[in-house]
């Protein structure tokens, strides 16, 4: 903790910029100046003592978020959308940005923040479709264990050990399960009566409070509405629409997303609107983008939604705890973001003035630089953020795990492909933001980034022509 505070979230914010950081800042400004509105706002805001966090917030994060939300609002107005639901927690900064813009520019859209998570939506729905439940419970991820699988199932501690004792599992609770072996774990669970009964019971108990909360928040009202979220696999929209249909809603809710890697089976792709990249396209954008870093940075100063409970006449979300350190980081980022958006709003006469495509080209350059080739200072600050890629936010790892030379080389294209094909038996220690890990290690950085970019190009080219999941695709 002390190391993270000193290297990641503490003194590095306060010190003066190094020469390397000054060069980096000039590069960011050079890109942003290509967007007239964003460039004007940046000129108003960059003054006083600079820090890594302030510069990245003002020159990368705020322009990205503002550009995305302006695109969402413009699209929504053109389609006659009257209400937007911003999904917790990735939608928190989106929601704050949209509120400022709608209020200042009198945009006729109602913005609401919906407390939800994969966990809070899926568990109440398991009993309606156990086939989908098993697919989600046994999906891949970073270092999947039986504990993670039971977390996804919603089982209590006593229930999961009861299932473990009767299941004949070939792995202990915290042992990492190879991706190829997850199908075997699924077969074991599908034949475990105790596990199925526990999942059904927990799901049926959770469903009434989910229905009460969604009705209370107006999702069954006859109002043109849409969802806004980060995206990645689009499963939240599918699950939510499934729940609402079961509750009596007619017609599907559409969604606006930063990006979608792969759409769920059976959905109408016309209902999923993407800003930065979409399924089967925009390979270059995906290669130099980290959705894990996106989630770590654009989160909320509150814990994940664990479920819902009735308090008097109202339904309230049950939120997990969040560390004070994490909360302070989000609040400081929010202060920079809101300051930037306030300035941008003063330069906008109307949504028709916004050139979304021009701004998007600027955002691509900024993110390729920040996410695809970060400096050591940036990687130390943002890579030290705690992150979980699974359903329960246990914040168990840093988004850019400290990796050594051997671990970084193990993630190179040839080695990873051999392991994925089963031609090489080796455990690869992964990082959610590999580029950040390479920057933190610093030695041979260019070589590591090149080989990992080759791997990602091959991964996304494969995904463009063949259906199928991999750990990295989900991340």
Short mmCIF file of C-alpha atoms in Angstrom, two decimals:
data_model
loop_
_atom_site.label_atom_id
_atom_site.label_comp_id
_atom_site.label_asym_id
_atom_site.label_seq_id
_atom_site.Cartn_x
_atom_site.Cartn_y
_atom_site.Cartn_z
CA UNK A 1 0.00 0.00 0.00
CA UNK A 2 2.78 2.43 0.91
CA UNK A 3 4.52 1.67 -2.38
CA UNK A 4 1.34 2.33 -4.35
CA UNK A 5 0.69 5.58 -2.51
CA UNK A 6 4.22 6.90 -3.13
CA UNK A 7 4.65 5.65 -6.70
CA UNK A 8 1.09 5.50 -7.96
CA UNK A 9 -1.41 7.75 -6.26
CA UNK A 10 0.57 10.06 -4.03
CA UNK A 11 3.62 12.26 -4.47
CA UNK A 12 3.84 11.75 -8.24
CA UNK A 13 0.75 14.00 -8.59
CA UNK A 14 2.46 16.90 -6.85
CA UNK A 15 5.95 17.12 -8.34
CA UNK A 16 7.00 19.36 -11.20
CA UNK A 17 7.14 17.87 -14.71
CA UNK A 18 10.29 16.21 -15.95
CA UNK A 19 11.70 17.11 -19.36
CA UNK A 20 10.20 13.91 -20.79
CA UNK A 21 6.77 14.82 -19.45
CA UNK A 22 7.01 18.30 -20.97
CA UNK A 23 7.67 16.72 -24.38
CA UNK A 24 4.73 14.40 -23.83
CA UNK A 25 2.42 17.28 -22.90
CA UNK A 26 3.40 19.21 -26.04
CA UNK A 27 2.52 16.13 -28.11
CA UNK A 28 -0.90 15.87 -26.49
CA UNK A 29 -1.55 19.56 -27.10
CA UNK A 30 -0.42 19.24 -30.71
CA UNK A 31 -3.03 16.55 -31.31
CA UNK A 32 -5.79 18.37 -29.44
CA UNK A 33 -5.25 21.58 -31.37
CA UNK A 34 -6.53 19.71 -34.41
CA UNK A 35 -9.96 19.90 -32.80
CA UNK A 36 -10.93 23.56 -32.62
CA UNK A 37 -13.31 23.38 -29.65
CA UNK A 38 -11.18 21.09 -27.52
CA UNK A 39 -8.09 23.15 -28.28
CA UNK A 40 -9.74 26.38 -27.09
CA UNK A 41 -10.87 24.81 -23.83
CA UNK A 42 -7.40 23.38 -23.20
CA UNK A 43 -5.87 26.81 -23.65
CA UNK A 44 -8.16 28.19 -20.96
CA UNK A 45 -7.41 25.42 -18.50
CA UNK A 46 -3.67 24.63 -18.57
CA UNK A 47 -2.17 26.91 -15.96
CA UNK A 48 -0.43 26.54 -12.61
CA UNK A 49 1.53 23.53 -11.38
CA UNK A 50 1.27 20.54 -13.66
CA UNK A 51 1.24 16.87 -12.69
CA UNK A 52 0.89 13.55 -14.46
CA UNK A 53 -2.69 13.19 -13.28
CA UNK A 54 -3.70 16.74 -14.23
CA UNK A 55 -2.12 16.55 -17.69
CA UNK A 56 -3.58 13.14 -18.55
CA UNK A 57 -6.98 14.19 -17.22
CA UNK A 58 -7.05 17.45 -19.17
CA UNK A 59 -5.30 16.33 -22.34
CA UNK A 60 -6.61 12.77 -22.72
CA UNK A 61 -9.41 11.68 -20.41
CA UNK A 62 -11.58 14.81 -20.49
CA UNK A 63 -11.40 15.28 -24.29
CA UNK A 64 -12.21 11.59 -24.80
CA UNK A 65 -15.19 11.60 -22.47
CA UNK A 66 -16.54 14.93 -23.74
CA UNK A 67 -16.24 13.89 -27.38
CA UNK A 68 -18.03 10.61 -26.69
CA UNK A 69 -20.90 12.20 -24.77
CA UNK A 70 -21.39 14.91 -27.40
CA UNK A 71 -21.67 12.14 -30.00
CA UNK A 72 -24.22 10.29 -27.83
CA UNK A 73 -26.32 13.41 -27.30
CA UNK A 74 -26.24 14.34 -30.99
CA UNK A 75 -27.26 10.82 -32.04
CA UNK A 76 -29.98 10.63 -29.38
CA UNK A 77 -31.52 13.99 -30.33
CA UNK A 78 -31.57 13.00 -34.00
CA UNK A 79 -33.36 9.74 -33.12
CA UNK A 80 -35.92 11.40 -30.86
CA UNK A 81 -34.60 9.81 -27.64
CA UNK A 82 -36.02 11.59 -24.59
CA UNK A 83 -34.28 9.73 -21.76
CA UNK A 84 -30.79 8.27 -21.39
CA UNK A 85 -29.82 5.77 -18.71
CA UNK A 86 -26.12 5.86 -17.84
CA UNK A 87 -25.09 2.48 -16.48
CA UNK A 88 -23.05 2.26 -13.27
CA UNK A 89 -20.14 2.33 -12.86
CA UNK A 90 -18.50 2.95 -16.25
CA UNK A 91 -21.27 5.41 -17.03
CA UNK A 92 -20.65 7.65 -14.02
CA UNK A 93 -18.36 10.18 -15.74
CA UNK A 94 -20.51 9.95 -18.86
CA UNK A 95 -23.52 10.89 -16.73
CA UNK A 96 -21.77 13.84 -15.08
CA UNK A 97 -20.60 15.12 -18.46
CA UNK A 98 -24.04 14.76 -20.03
CA UNK A 99 -25.76 16.56 -17.15
CA UNK A 100 -23.52 19.62 -17.57
CA UNK A 101 -23.94 19.74 -21.34
CA UNK A 102 -27.72 19.21 -21.27
CA UNK A 103 -28.21 21.87 -18.61
CA UNK A 104 -25.93 24.48 -20.18
CA UNK A 105 -27.10 23.99 -23.75
CA UNK A 106 -30.76 23.22 -22.97
CA UNK A 107 -30.61 19.83 -24.70
CA UNK A 108 -34.07 18.19 -24.38
CA UNK A 109 -32.87 14.86 -22.93
CA UNK A 110 -33.44 13.56 -19.42
CA UNK A 111 -30.29 11.95 -17.97
CA UNK A 112 -30.60 9.25 -15.31
CA UNK A 113 -27.99 7.15 -13.53
CA UNK A 114 -28.88 3.47 -13.23
CA UNK A 115 -27.24 1.52 -10.41
CA UNK A 116 -26.47 -1.88 -11.88
CA UNK A 117 -23.73 -4.38 -12.56
CA UNK A 118 -23.35 -7.67 -14.37
CA UNK A 119 -23.77 -9.30 -10.98
CA UNK A 120 -26.92 -7.42 -9.92
CA UNK A 121 -28.65 -8.01 -13.28
CA UNK A 122 -27.60 -11.56 -14.06
CA UNK A 123 -28.15 -13.37 -10.78
CA UNK A 124 -31.90 -12.53 -10.61
CA UNK A 125 -32.22 -13.76 -14.22
CA UNK A 126 -30.42 -17.10 -13.91
CA UNK A 127 -33.59 -19.07 -13.09
CA UNK A 128 -35.23 -17.92 -16.36
CA UNK A 129 -32.54 -19.43 -18.61
CA UNK A 130 -30.08 -21.85 -17.02
CA UNK A 131 -28.31 -22.47 -20.34
CA UNK A 132 -27.27 -18.81 -20.52
CA UNK A 133 -26.49 -18.90 -16.81
CA UNK A 134 -23.97 -21.70 -17.26
CA UNK A 135 -22.39 -19.93 -20.24
CA UNK A 136 -21.79 -16.83 -18.16
CA UNK A 137 -20.75 -18.61 -14.97
CA UNK A 138 -18.15 -20.71 -16.82
CA UNK A 139 -16.77 -18.06 -19.17
CA UNK A 140 -13.07 -17.21 -19.34
CA UNK A 141 -11.13 -14.31 -17.91
CA UNK A 142 -7.84 -13.50 -16.22
CA UNK A 143 -6.82 -16.34 -13.88
CA UNK A 144 -10.25 -17.96 -13.50
CA UNK A 145 -10.59 -20.09 -10.36
CA UNK A 146 -13.42 -22.05 -8.76
CA UNK A 147 -13.80 -19.16 -6.33
CA UNK A 148 -14.47 -16.79 -9.24
CA UNK A 149 -16.94 -19.26 -10.74
CA UNK A 150 -18.82 -19.51 -7.45
CA UNK A 151 -18.72 -15.71 -7.12
CA UNK A 152 -20.46 -15.45 -10.49
CA UNK A 153 -23.07 -17.93 -9.27
CA UNK A 154 -24.08 -15.85 -6.27
CA UNK A 155 -23.56 -18.72 -3.83
CA UNK A 156 -22.88 -18.10 -0.15
CA UNK A 157 -19.65 -19.33 1.44
CA UNK A 158 -21.35 -22.35 2.99
CA UNK A 159 -23.13 -23.23 -0.27
CA UNK A 160 -20.00 -23.09 -2.38
CA UNK A 161 -18.08 -25.41 -0.05
CA UNK A 162 -21.03 -27.78 0.03
CA UNK A 163 -20.97 -27.88 -3.79
CA UNK A 164 -17.19 -28.27 -3.80
CA UNK A 165 -17.35 -31.29 -1.52
CA UNK A 166 -19.90 -33.04 -3.74
CA UNK A 167 -18.57 -32.02 -7.15
CA UNK A 168 -15.38 -33.99 -7.70
CA UNK A 169 -13.54 -30.94 -9.04
CA UNK A 170 -9.99 -31.45 -10.38
CA UNK A 171 -8.90 -28.06 -9.00
CA UNK A 172 -8.81 -26.53 -5.51
CA UNK A 173 -10.71 -23.33 -4.79
CA UNK A 174 -7.97 -20.78 -5.61
CA UNK A 175 -6.14 -22.75 -8.31
CA UNK A 176 -6.05 -21.13 -11.76
CA UNK A 177 -8.10 -23.13 -14.28
CA UNK A 178 -6.73 -23.26 -17.87
CA UNK A 179 -9.09 -21.74 -20.40
CA UNK A 180 -9.44 -25.04 -22.27
CA UNK A 181 -10.53 -26.79 -19.05
CA UNK A 182 -13.49 -24.51 -18.35
CA UNK A 183 -15.76 -26.66 -20.53
CA UNK A 184 -14.99 -29.62 -18.23
CA UNK A 185 -15.87 -27.55 -15.15
CA UNK A 186 -19.15 -26.62 -16.82
CA UNK A 187 -20.03 -30.29 -17.37
CA UNK A 188 -19.36 -31.02 -13.71
CA UNK A 189 -21.61 -28.14 -12.59
CA UNK A 190 -24.38 -29.05 -15.04
CA UNK A 191 -24.55 -32.48 -13.43
CA UNK A 192 -24.37 -31.20 -9.85
CA UNK A 193 -27.90 -31.10 -8.42
CA UNK A 194 -26.77 -29.22 -5.31
CA UNK A 195 -25.21 -26.43 -7.39
CA UNK A 196 -28.27 -26.05 -9.62
CA UNK A 197 -30.63 -25.88 -6.63
CA UNK A 198 -28.49 -23.23 -4.93
CA UNK A 199 -28.30 -21.08 -8.08
CA UNK A 200 -32.05 -21.32 -8.67
CA UNK A 201 -32.84 -20.44 -5.08
CA UNK A 202 -30.55 -17.40 -4.98
CA UNK A 203 -31.86 -16.20 -8.34
CA UNK A 204 -35.54 -16.50 -7.42
CA UNK A 205 -34.92 -14.66 -4.15
CA UNK A 206 -33.18 -11.76 -5.92
CA UNK A 207 -35.65 -11.29 -8.78
CA UNK A 208 -38.49 -9.36 -7.01
CA UNK A 209 -36.15 -6.60 -5.81
CA UNK A 210 -34.64 -6.23 -9.29
CA UNK A 211 -38.10 -5.86 -10.78
CA UNK A 212 -39.08 -3.33 -8.13
CA UNK A 213 -35.99 -1.20 -8.77
CA UNK A 214 -36.33 -1.20 -12.57
CA UNK A 215 -40.03 -0.27 -12.37
CA UNK A 216 -39.24 2.48 -9.88
CA UNK A 217 -36.57 3.93 -12.21
CA UNK A 218 -39.04 4.13 -15.09
CA UNK A 219 -37.65 1.50 -17.43
CA UNK A 220 -41.12 0.13 -18.14
CA UNK A 221 -42.56 3.55 -19.00
CA UNK A 222 -43.59 4.36 -22.57
CA UNK A 223 -40.80 6.91 -23.17
CA UNK A 224 -38.22 6.84 -25.99
CA UNK A 225 -35.11 5.79 -24.06
CA UNK A 226 -31.65 4.30 -24.52
CA UNK A 227 -28.73 3.01 -22.47
CA UNK A 228 -25.23 4.52 -22.35
CA UNK A 229 -22.23 2.47 -21.23
CA UNK A 230 -18.65 1.50 -22.07
CA UNK A 231 -19.72 -1.65 -23.93
CA UNK A 232 -17.16 -4.42 -24.77
CA UNK A 233 -19.52 -7.41 -25.32
CA UNK A 234 -22.98 -5.82 -25.13
CA UNK A 235 -24.32 -8.41 -22.70
CA UNK A 236 -25.80 -5.91 -20.23
CA UNK A 237 -28.22 -4.56 -22.84
CA UNK A 238 -29.30 -8.08 -23.78
CA UNK A 239 -29.80 -9.11 -20.14
CA UNK A 240 -31.68 -5.93 -19.26
CA UNK A 241 -33.99 -6.20 -22.28
CA UNK A 242 -34.64 -9.84 -21.42
CA UNK A 243 -35.60 -8.84 -17.87
CA UNK A 244 -37.83 -5.99 -19.05
CA UNK A 245 -39.65 -8.21 -21.56
CA UNK A 246 -40.34 -10.68 -18.78
CA UNK A 247 -41.72 -7.80 -16.69
CA UNK A 248 -44.06 -6.74 -19.50
CA UNK A 249 -42.20 -4.13 -21.54
CA UNK A 250 -42.82 -4.16 -25.28
CA UNK A 251 -40.02 -3.06 -27.57
CA UNK A 252 -36.28 -3.16 -26.97
CA UNK A 253 -34.09 -0.44 -25.50
CA UNK A 254 -31.15 0.54 -27.70
CA UNK A 255 -27.65 1.29 -26.46
CA UNK A 256 -24.85 3.77 -27.12
CA UNK A 257 -21.35 2.49 -26.39
CA UNK A 258 -17.73 3.51 -26.47
CA UNK A 259 -16.96 0.24 -28.26
CA UNK A 260 -18.13 -3.33 -28.85
CA UNK A 261 -15.69 -6.20 -29.41
CA UNK A 262 -18.28 -8.90 -30.03
CA UNK A 263 -22.07 -8.79 -29.94
CA UNK A 264 -24.05 -11.42 -28.02
CA UNK A 265 -25.78 -14.11 -30.06
CA UNK A 266 -29.32 -13.44 -31.14
CA UNK A 267 -29.33 -9.64 -30.81
CA UNK A 268 -30.20 -7.02 -33.42
CA UNK A 269 -26.91 -5.30 -34.24
CA UNK A 270 -28.82 -2.19 -35.33
CA UNK A 271 -29.73 -1.64 -31.67
CA UNK A 272 -26.06 -1.29 -30.67
CA UNK A 273 -24.44 2.04 -31.59
CA UNK A 274 -20.66 2.35 -31.25
CA UNK A 275 -18.47 5.43 -31.09
CA UNK A 276 -14.87 4.16 -31.20
CA UNK A 277 -14.90 0.60 -32.49
CA UNK A 278 -17.42 -2.11 -33.31
CA UNK A 279 -17.61 -5.87 -33.77
CA UNK A 280 -15.51 -7.11 -36.70
CA UNK A 281 -14.16 -3.65 -37.54
CA UNK A 282 -11.69 -0.96 -36.40
CA UNK A 283 -8.84 -3.38 -35.71
CA UNK A 284 -6.21 -0.66 -35.32
CA UNK A 285 -8.30 1.15 -32.72
CA UNK A 286 -8.66 -2.07 -30.69
CA UNK A 287 -4.93 -2.85 -30.84
CA UNK A 288 -3.96 0.46 -29.24
CA UNK A 289 -6.80 0.50 -26.72
CA UNK A 290 -7.15 -1.03 -23.25
CA UNK A 291 -10.70 -1.52 -22.03
CA UNK A 292 -9.37 -2.60 -18.63
CA UNK A 293 -7.57 0.73 -18.22
CA UNK A 294 -10.70 2.50 -19.46
CA UNK A 295 -12.73 0.83 -16.71
CA UNK A 296 -10.10 1.53 -14.05
CA UNK A 297 -9.97 5.24 -14.92
CA UNK A 298 -13.61 5.93 -15.84
CA UNK A 299 -15.27 4.43 -12.81
CA UNK A 300 -17.30 5.94 -9.97
CA UNK A 301 -16.59 7.07 -6.39
CA UNK A 302 -18.82 4.28 -5.10
CA UNK A 303 -18.65 0.49 -4.95
CA UNK A 304 -20.23 -1.94 -7.39
CA UNK A 305 -23.95 -2.76 -7.21
CA UNK A 306 -24.38 -6.08 -5.42
CA UNK A 307 -28.17 -6.20 -5.58
CA UNK A 308 -31.27 -4.33 -4.43
CA UNK A 309 -33.35 -4.08 -1.27
CA UNK A 310 -36.63 -2.46 -0.35
CA UNK A 311 -36.47 0.36 2.18
CA UNK A 312 -39.94 1.62 3.03
CA UNK A 313 -41.69 2.37 -0.24
CA UNK A 314 -38.50 2.60 -2.28
CA UNK A 315 -35.94 0.19 -3.67
CA UNK A 316 -32.29 0.98 -3.03
CA UNK A 317 -29.10 -0.47 -4.53
CA UNK A 318 -26.82 -2.43 -2.22
CA UNK A 319 -23.28 -1.19 -2.88
CA UNK A 320 -19.97 -2.86 -2.11
CA UNK A 321 -17.32 -1.02 -0.15
CA UNK A 322 -14.72 1.11 -1.90
CA UNK A 323 -11.37 2.20 -0.48
CA UNK A 324 -10.84 5.83 0.52
CA UNK A 325 -7.81 5.89 -1.79
CA UNK A 326 -9.90 4.82 -4.76
CA UNK A 327 -12.68 7.25 -3.91
CA UNK A 328 -10.26 10.19 -3.70
CA UNK A 329 -8.78 9.29 -7.09
CA UNK A 330 -12.22 9.25 -8.75
CA UNK A 331 -13.26 12.51 -7.11
CA UNK A 332 -10.08 14.27 -8.24
CA UNK A 333 -10.51 12.97 -11.79
CA UNK A 334 -14.13 14.13 -11.71
CA UNK A 335 -13.08 17.65 -10.68
CA UNK A 336 -10.77 17.94 -13.72
CA UNK A 337 -13.40 16.47 -16.02
CA UNK A 338 -16.21 18.78 -14.90
CA UNK A 339 -13.96 21.82 -15.16
CA UNK A 340 -13.09 20.89 -18.74
CA UNK A 341 -16.70 20.20 -19.75
CA UNK A 342 -17.85 23.54 -18.30
CA UNK A 343 -15.35 25.31 -20.55
CA UNK A 344 -16.24 23.25 -23.62
CA UNK A 345 -19.93 24.03 -23.14
CA UNK A 346 -19.21 27.77 -23.37
CA UNK A 347 -17.79 27.32 -26.88
CA UNK A 348 -20.66 25.21 -28.22
CA UNK A 349 -23.59 26.99 -29.82
CA UNK A 350 -25.41 23.75 -30.61
CA UNK A 351 -24.96 20.06 -31.30
CA UNK A 352 -25.05 20.69 -35.05
CA UNK A 353 -21.76 22.54 -34.64
CA UNK A 354 -19.99 19.37 -33.44
CA UNK A 355 -17.85 17.52 -35.98
CA UNK A 356 -17.87 14.09 -34.32
CA UNK A 357 -15.69 12.45 -36.97
CA UNK A 358 -13.00 15.11 -36.71
CA UNK A 359 -12.95 14.85 -32.93
CA UNK A 360 -12.84 11.05 -33.13
CA UNK A 361 -9.65 11.22 -35.22
CA UNK A 362 -8.04 13.32 -32.51
CA UNK A 363 -9.16 10.88 -29.80
CA UNK A 364 -7.57 7.98 -31.71
CA UNK A 365 -4.20 9.75 -31.66
CA UNK A 366 -4.47 10.58 -27.97
CA UNK A 367 -5.39 7.05 -26.93
CA UNK A 368 -2.77 5.40 -29.10
CA UNK A 369 -0.18 7.53 -27.33
CA UNK A 370 -1.53 7.17 -23.78
CA UNK A 371 -2.82 3.57 -23.82
CA UNK A 372 -0.58 2.05 -26.50
CA UNK A 373 2.72 3.71 -25.60
CA UNK A 374 2.59 5.25 -22.10
CA UNK A 375 5.55 6.85 -20.35
CA UNK A 376 6.90 5.29 -17.18
CA UNK A 377 5.39 8.15 -15.16
CA UNK A 378 1.93 7.62 -16.68
CA UNK A 379 2.17 3.86 -16.20
CA UNK A 380 3.15 4.28 -12.54
CA UNK A 381 0.20 6.55 -11.80
CA UNK A 382 -2.54 4.80 -13.78
CA UNK A 383 -1.08 1.31 -13.83
CA UNK A 384 -1.15 1.20 -10.03
CA UNK A 385 -4.95 1.52 -10.00
CA UNK A 386 -6.61 -1.56 -8.58
CA UNK A 387 -8.75 -3.53 -11.01
CA UNK A 388 -10.84 -6.67 -11.33
CA UNK A 389 -11.88 -8.13 -14.68
CA UNK A 390 -14.44 -10.44 -13.09
CA UNK A 391 -18.00 -10.08 -11.86
CA UNK A 392 -16.99 -9.31 -8.27
CA UNK A 393 -14.84 -6.20 -7.90
CA UNK A 394 -12.24 -7.59 -5.51
CA UNK A 395 -9.62 -5.10 -6.77
CA UNK A 396 -7.11 -7.92 -6.44
CA UNK A 397 -4.57 -6.74 -9.01
CA UNK A 398 -3.05 -3.60 -10.44
CA UNK A 399 -4.28 -2.77 -13.91
CA UNK A 400 -0.64 -2.78 -15.10
CA UNK A 401 0.85 -5.63 -13.10
CA UNK A 402 4.61 -5.30 -12.44
CA UNK A 403 6.10 -7.92 -14.80
CA UNK A 404 9.73 -8.91 -15.22
CA UNK A 405 11.57 -9.57 -18.48
CA UNK A 406 10.63 -13.25 -18.61
CA UNK A 407 6.95 -12.55 -17.89
CA UNK A 408 6.81 -9.78 -20.49
CA UNK A 409 8.40 -12.03 -23.13
CA UNK A 410 5.93 -14.81 -22.31
CA UNK A 411 3.16 -12.50 -23.58
CA UNK A 412 4.77 -12.06 -27.01
CA UNK A 413 2.80 -13.23 -30.02
CA UNK A 414 4.47 -16.53 -30.87
CA UNK A 415 4.55 -17.80 -27.30
CA UNK A 416 0.95 -16.82 -26.54
CA UNK A 417 -0.33 -18.42 -29.73
CA UNK A 418 1.46 -21.70 -28.97
CA UNK A 419 0.00 -21.77 -25.47
CA UNK A 420 -3.51 -20.91 -26.72
CA UNK A 421 -3.33 -23.70 -29.30
CA UNK A 422 -2.28 -26.17 -26.63
CA UNK A 423 1.09 -26.74 -28.33
CA UNK A 424 2.96 -25.45 -25.31
CA UNK A 425 2.13 -26.12 -21.67
CA UNK A 426 2.99 -22.93 -19.84
CA UNK A 427 1.32 -20.56 -17.40
CA UNK A 428 1.43 -16.98 -18.67
CA UNK A 429 1.14 -14.25 -16.09
CA UNK A 430 -1.00 -11.65 -17.78
CA UNK A 431 -1.51 -7.96 -17.23
CA UNK A 432 -4.80 -6.19 -17.88
CA UNK A 433 -2.81 -3.28 -19.37
CA UNK A 434 0.27 -4.96 -20.79
CA UNK A 435 1.58 -1.75 -22.37
CA UNK A 436 1.56 -0.14 -18.91
CA UNK A 437 3.47 -3.09 -17.47
CA UNK A 438 6.09 -2.78 -20.21
CA UNK A 439 6.44 0.94 -19.51
CA UNK A 440 6.82 0.33 -15.77
CA UNK A 441 9.60 -2.20 -16.42
CA UNK A 442 11.08 0.22 -18.99
CA UNK A 443 13.86 -2.05 -20.34
CA UNK A 444 13.32 -3.24 -23.92
CA UNK A 445 10.01 -1.36 -23.96
CA UNK A 446 9.86 -0.87 -27.73
CA UNK A 447 10.45 -4.56 -28.38
CA UNK A 448 7.79 -5.66 -25.89
CA UNK A 449 5.23 -3.22 -27.29
CA UNK A 450 5.93 -4.31 -30.86
CA UNK A 451 5.53 -8.03 -30.15
CA UNK A 452 2.38 -7.49 -28.11
CA UNK A 453 0.87 -5.29 -30.82
CA UNK A 454 1.53 -8.11 -33.31
CA UNK A 455 -0.32 -10.50 -31.01
CA UNK A 456 -3.29 -8.15 -30.72
CA UNK A 457 -3.43 -7.59 -34.48
CA UNK A 458 -3.53 -11.36 -35.03
CA UNK A 459 -6.17 -11.75 -32.31
CA UNK A 460 -8.53 -9.16 -33.76
CA UNK A 461 -7.98 -10.25 -37.36
CA UNK A 462 -8.93 -13.77 -36.27
CA UNK A 463 -12.01 -12.46 -34.48
CA UNK A 464 -13.05 -10.56 -37.60
CA UNK A 465 -13.30 -13.79 -39.60
CA UNK A 466 -14.10 -16.45 -37.00
CA UNK A 467 -16.49 -16.51 -34.09
CA UNK A 468 -15.08 -17.47 -30.73
CA UNK A 469 -13.97 -16.12 -27.40
CA UNK A 470 -10.56 -15.57 -25.90
CA UNK A 471 -9.51 -14.04 -22.62
CA UNK A 472 -8.08 -10.98 -24.35
CA UNK A 473 -11.16 -10.45 -26.48
CA UNK A 474 -13.33 -10.20 -23.38
CA UNK A 475 -10.91 -7.76 -21.83
#
